[in-house]
mmCIF file of C-alpha atoms in Angstrom:
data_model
loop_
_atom_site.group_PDB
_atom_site.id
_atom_site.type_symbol
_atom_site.label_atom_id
_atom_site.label_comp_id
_atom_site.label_asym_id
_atom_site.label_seq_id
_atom_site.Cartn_x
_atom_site.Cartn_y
_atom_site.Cartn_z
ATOM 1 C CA UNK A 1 115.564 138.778 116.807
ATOM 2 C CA UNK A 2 112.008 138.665 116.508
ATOM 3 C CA UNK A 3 109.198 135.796 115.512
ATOM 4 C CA UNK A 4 106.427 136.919 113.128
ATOM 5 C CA UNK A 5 103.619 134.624 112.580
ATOM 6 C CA UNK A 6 100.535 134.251 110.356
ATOM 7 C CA UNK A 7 97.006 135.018 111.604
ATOM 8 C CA UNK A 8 95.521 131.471 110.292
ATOM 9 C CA UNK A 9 93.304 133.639 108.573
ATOM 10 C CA UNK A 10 91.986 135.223 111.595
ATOM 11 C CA UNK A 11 91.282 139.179 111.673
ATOM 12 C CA UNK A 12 94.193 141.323 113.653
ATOM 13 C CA UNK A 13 91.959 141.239 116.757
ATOM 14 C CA UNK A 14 91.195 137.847 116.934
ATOM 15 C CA UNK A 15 95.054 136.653 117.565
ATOM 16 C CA UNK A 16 98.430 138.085 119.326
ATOM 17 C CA UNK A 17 101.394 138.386 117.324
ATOM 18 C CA UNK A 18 104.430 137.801 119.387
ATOM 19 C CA UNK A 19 107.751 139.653 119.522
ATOM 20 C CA UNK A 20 110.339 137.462 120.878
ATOM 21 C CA UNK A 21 113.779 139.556 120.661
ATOM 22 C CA UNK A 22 115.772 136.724 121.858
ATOM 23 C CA UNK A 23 116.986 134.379 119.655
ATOM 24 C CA UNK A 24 117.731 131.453 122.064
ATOM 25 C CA UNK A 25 114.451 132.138 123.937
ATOM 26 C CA UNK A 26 112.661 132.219 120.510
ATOM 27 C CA UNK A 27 114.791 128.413 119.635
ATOM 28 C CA UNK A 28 112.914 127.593 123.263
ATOM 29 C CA UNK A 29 110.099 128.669 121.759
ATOM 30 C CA UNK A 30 110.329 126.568 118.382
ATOM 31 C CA UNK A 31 112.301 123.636 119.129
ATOM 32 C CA UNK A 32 114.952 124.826 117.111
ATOM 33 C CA UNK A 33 112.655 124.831 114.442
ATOM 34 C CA UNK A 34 111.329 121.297 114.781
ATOM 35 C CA UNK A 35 107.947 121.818 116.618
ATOM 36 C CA UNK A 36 104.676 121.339 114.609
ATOM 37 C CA UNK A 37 103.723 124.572 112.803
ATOM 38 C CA UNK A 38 107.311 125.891 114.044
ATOM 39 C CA UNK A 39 109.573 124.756 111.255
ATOM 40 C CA UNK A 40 110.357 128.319 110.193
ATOM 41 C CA UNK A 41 112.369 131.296 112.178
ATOM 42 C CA UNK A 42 111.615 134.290 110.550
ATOM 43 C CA UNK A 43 114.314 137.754 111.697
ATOM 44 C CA UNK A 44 112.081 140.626 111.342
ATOM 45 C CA UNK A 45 113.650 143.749 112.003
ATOM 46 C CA UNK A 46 111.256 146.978 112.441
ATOM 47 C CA UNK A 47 111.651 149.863 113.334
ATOM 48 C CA UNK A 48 112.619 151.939 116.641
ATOM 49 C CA UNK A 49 109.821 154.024 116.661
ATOM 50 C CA UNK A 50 107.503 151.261 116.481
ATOM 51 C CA UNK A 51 108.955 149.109 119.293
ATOM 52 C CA UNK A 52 108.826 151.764 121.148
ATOM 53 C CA UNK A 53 105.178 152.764 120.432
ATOM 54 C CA UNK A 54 103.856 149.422 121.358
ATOM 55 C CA UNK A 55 106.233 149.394 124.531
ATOM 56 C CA UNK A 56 104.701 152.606 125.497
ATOM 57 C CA UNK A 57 101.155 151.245 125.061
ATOM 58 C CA UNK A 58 101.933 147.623 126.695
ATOM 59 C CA UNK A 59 100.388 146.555 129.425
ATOM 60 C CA UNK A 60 101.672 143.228 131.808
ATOM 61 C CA UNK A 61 100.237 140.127 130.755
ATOM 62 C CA UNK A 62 99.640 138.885 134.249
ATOM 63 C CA UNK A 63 98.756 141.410 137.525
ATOM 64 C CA UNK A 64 101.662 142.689 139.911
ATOM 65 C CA UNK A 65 100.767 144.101 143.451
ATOM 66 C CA UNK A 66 102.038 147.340 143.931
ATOM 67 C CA UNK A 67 102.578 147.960 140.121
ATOM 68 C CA UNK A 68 98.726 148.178 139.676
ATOM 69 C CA UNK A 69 96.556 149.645 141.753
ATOM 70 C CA UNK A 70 94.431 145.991 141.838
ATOM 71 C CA UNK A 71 93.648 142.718 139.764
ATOM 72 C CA UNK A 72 90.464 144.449 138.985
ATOM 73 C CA UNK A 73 92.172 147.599 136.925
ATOM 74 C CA UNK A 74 94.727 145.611 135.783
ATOM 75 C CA UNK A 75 92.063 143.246 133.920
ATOM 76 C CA UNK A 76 90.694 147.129 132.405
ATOM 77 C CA UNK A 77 93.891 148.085 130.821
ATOM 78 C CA UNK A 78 94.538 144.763 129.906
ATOM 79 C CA UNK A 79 91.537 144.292 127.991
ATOM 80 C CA UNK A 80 92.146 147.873 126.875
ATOM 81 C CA UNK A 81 96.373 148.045 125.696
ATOM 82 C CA UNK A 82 96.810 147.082 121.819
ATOM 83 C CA UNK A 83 100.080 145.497 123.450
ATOM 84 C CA UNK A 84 100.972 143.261 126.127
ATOM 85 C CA UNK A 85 104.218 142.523 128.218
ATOM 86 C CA UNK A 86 105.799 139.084 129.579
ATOM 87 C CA UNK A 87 108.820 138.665 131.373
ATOM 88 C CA UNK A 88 110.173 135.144 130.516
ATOM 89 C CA UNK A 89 113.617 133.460 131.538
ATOM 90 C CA UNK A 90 116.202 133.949 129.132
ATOM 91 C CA UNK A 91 117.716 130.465 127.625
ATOM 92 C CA UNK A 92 121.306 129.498 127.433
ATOM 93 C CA UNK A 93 122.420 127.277 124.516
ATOM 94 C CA UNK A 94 120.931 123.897 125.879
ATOM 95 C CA UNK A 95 117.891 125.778 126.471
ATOM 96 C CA UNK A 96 117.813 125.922 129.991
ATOM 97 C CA UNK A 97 116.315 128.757 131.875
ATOM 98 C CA UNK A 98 119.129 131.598 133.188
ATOM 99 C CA UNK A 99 118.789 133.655 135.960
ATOM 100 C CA UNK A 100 117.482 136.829 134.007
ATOM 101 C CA UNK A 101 114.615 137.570 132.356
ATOM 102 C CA UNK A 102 113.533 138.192 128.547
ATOM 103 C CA UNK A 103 110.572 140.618 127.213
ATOM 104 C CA UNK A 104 108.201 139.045 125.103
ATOM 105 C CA UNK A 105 106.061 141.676 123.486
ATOM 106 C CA UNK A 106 101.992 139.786 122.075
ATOM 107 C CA UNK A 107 100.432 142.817 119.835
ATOM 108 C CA UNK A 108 96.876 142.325 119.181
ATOM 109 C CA UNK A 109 94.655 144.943 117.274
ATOM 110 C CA UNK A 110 96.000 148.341 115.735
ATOM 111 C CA UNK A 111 99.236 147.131 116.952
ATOM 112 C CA UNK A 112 99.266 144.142 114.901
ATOM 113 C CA UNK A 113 97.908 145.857 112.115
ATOM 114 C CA UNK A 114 100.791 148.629 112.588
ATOM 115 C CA UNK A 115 103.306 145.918 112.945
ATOM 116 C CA UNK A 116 102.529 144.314 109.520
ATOM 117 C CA UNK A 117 101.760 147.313 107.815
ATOM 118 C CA UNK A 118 104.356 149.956 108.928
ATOM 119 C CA UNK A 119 106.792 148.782 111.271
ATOM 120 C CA UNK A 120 108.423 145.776 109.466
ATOM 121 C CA UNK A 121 111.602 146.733 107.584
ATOM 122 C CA UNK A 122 113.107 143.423 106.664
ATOM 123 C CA UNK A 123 112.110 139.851 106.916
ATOM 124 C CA UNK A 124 114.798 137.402 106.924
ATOM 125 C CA UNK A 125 115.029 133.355 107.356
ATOM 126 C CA UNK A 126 116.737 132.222 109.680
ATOM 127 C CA UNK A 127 115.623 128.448 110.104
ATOM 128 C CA UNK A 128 119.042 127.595 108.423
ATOM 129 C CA UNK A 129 121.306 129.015 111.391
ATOM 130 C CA UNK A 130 118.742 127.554 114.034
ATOM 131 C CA UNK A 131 119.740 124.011 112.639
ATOM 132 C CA UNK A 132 123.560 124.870 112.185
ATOM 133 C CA UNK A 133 123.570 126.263 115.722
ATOM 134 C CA UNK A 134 120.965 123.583 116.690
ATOM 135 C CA UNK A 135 123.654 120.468 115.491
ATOM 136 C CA UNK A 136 126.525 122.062 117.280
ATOM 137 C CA UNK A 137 124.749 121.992 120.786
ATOM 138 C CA UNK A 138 124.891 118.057 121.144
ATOM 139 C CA UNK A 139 128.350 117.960 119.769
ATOM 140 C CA UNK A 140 129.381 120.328 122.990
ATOM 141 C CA UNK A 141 130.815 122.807 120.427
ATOM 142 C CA UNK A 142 129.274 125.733 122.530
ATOM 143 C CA UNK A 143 132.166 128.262 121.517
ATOM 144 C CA UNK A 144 131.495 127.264 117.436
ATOM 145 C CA UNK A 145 127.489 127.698 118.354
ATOM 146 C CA UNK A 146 127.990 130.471 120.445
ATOM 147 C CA UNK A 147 129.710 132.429 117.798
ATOM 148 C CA UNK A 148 127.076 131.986 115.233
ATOM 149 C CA UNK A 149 124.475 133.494 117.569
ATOM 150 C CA UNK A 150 122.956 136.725 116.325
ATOM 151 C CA UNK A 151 124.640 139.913 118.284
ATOM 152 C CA UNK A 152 122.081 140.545 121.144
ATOM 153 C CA UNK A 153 122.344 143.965 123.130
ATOM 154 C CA UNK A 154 120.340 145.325 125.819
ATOM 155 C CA UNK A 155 117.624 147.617 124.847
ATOM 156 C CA UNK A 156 118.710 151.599 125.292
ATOM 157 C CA UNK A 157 115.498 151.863 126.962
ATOM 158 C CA UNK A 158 114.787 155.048 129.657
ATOM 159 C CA UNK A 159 112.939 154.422 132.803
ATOM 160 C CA UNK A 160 110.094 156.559 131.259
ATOM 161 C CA UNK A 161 109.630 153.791 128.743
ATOM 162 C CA UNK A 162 109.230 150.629 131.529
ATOM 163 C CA UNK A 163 108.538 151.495 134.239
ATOM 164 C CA UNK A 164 105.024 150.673 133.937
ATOM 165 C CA UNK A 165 106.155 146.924 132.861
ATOM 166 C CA UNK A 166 108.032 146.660 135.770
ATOM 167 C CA UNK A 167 110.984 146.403 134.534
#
């Protein structure tokens, strides 16, 4: 599950796109669809080779000891990196933060040109299913909820692929 969002008329360098591939960390994100500005969940599938391209040229979003060589370099390739990594909690059906973590990929630049351009293969609206799902969550109907989820599976990623996100 991804999020796609328009640039508000700003230029691809001006603003990060954000690919969320979790849908309950993307509701987290949204509100279930009920945040100002949020009110639409877009599914946008791309492609492999894409993801993989801007994983490849990602950078962390925030400096790690030991993972760069200092804040100073890290700022560089930062500054440098069409993408850009995040590790954020992953959400359970009240929203709540779990013990593991979920990638959250911003693209900014060629990347976000790429991902509009060449990389998107379908674009699909889901703001429906965030409210179905949405009303079962207060009714304690987790199972009913949790079965209209979107299939999530870890990432076939190699360690060639993230180990400089520090995965």
């Amino acid at each position: 599950m991804c999020s796609w969002r328009a640039s508000h008329g700003k230029g691809y360098e001006q603003c990060l796109t954000w690919i969320k591939p979790s849908f309950l960390w993307m509701m987290y994100r949204c509100g279930w669809a009920t945040k100002e500005d949020q009110q639409t969940v877009l599914a946008v599938e791309i492609t492999r080779e894409g993801f993989e391209w801007a994983l490849r040229h990602a950078c962390l979003s925030h400096y790690v000891h030991g993972v760069h060589a200092d804040a100073g370099a890290w700022k560089r390739d930062l500054k440098q990196a069409p993408t850009r990594v995040q590790w954020d909690p992953e959400r359970d059906l009240h929203l709540a933060p779990l013990p593991h973590r979920s990638l959250q990929l911003g693209l900014a630049g060629d990347a976000a040109r790429r991902y509009a351009d060449e990389w998107t293969v379908s674009i699909t609206d889901v703001t429906d299913l965030a409210h179905r799902v949405h009303a079962l969550v207060p009714e304690n109907d987790l199972a009913t909820a949790e079965d209209l989820l979107p299939v999530e599976r870890p990432y076939p990623a190699g360690d060639d692929l993230l180990a400089h996100l520090h995965a």
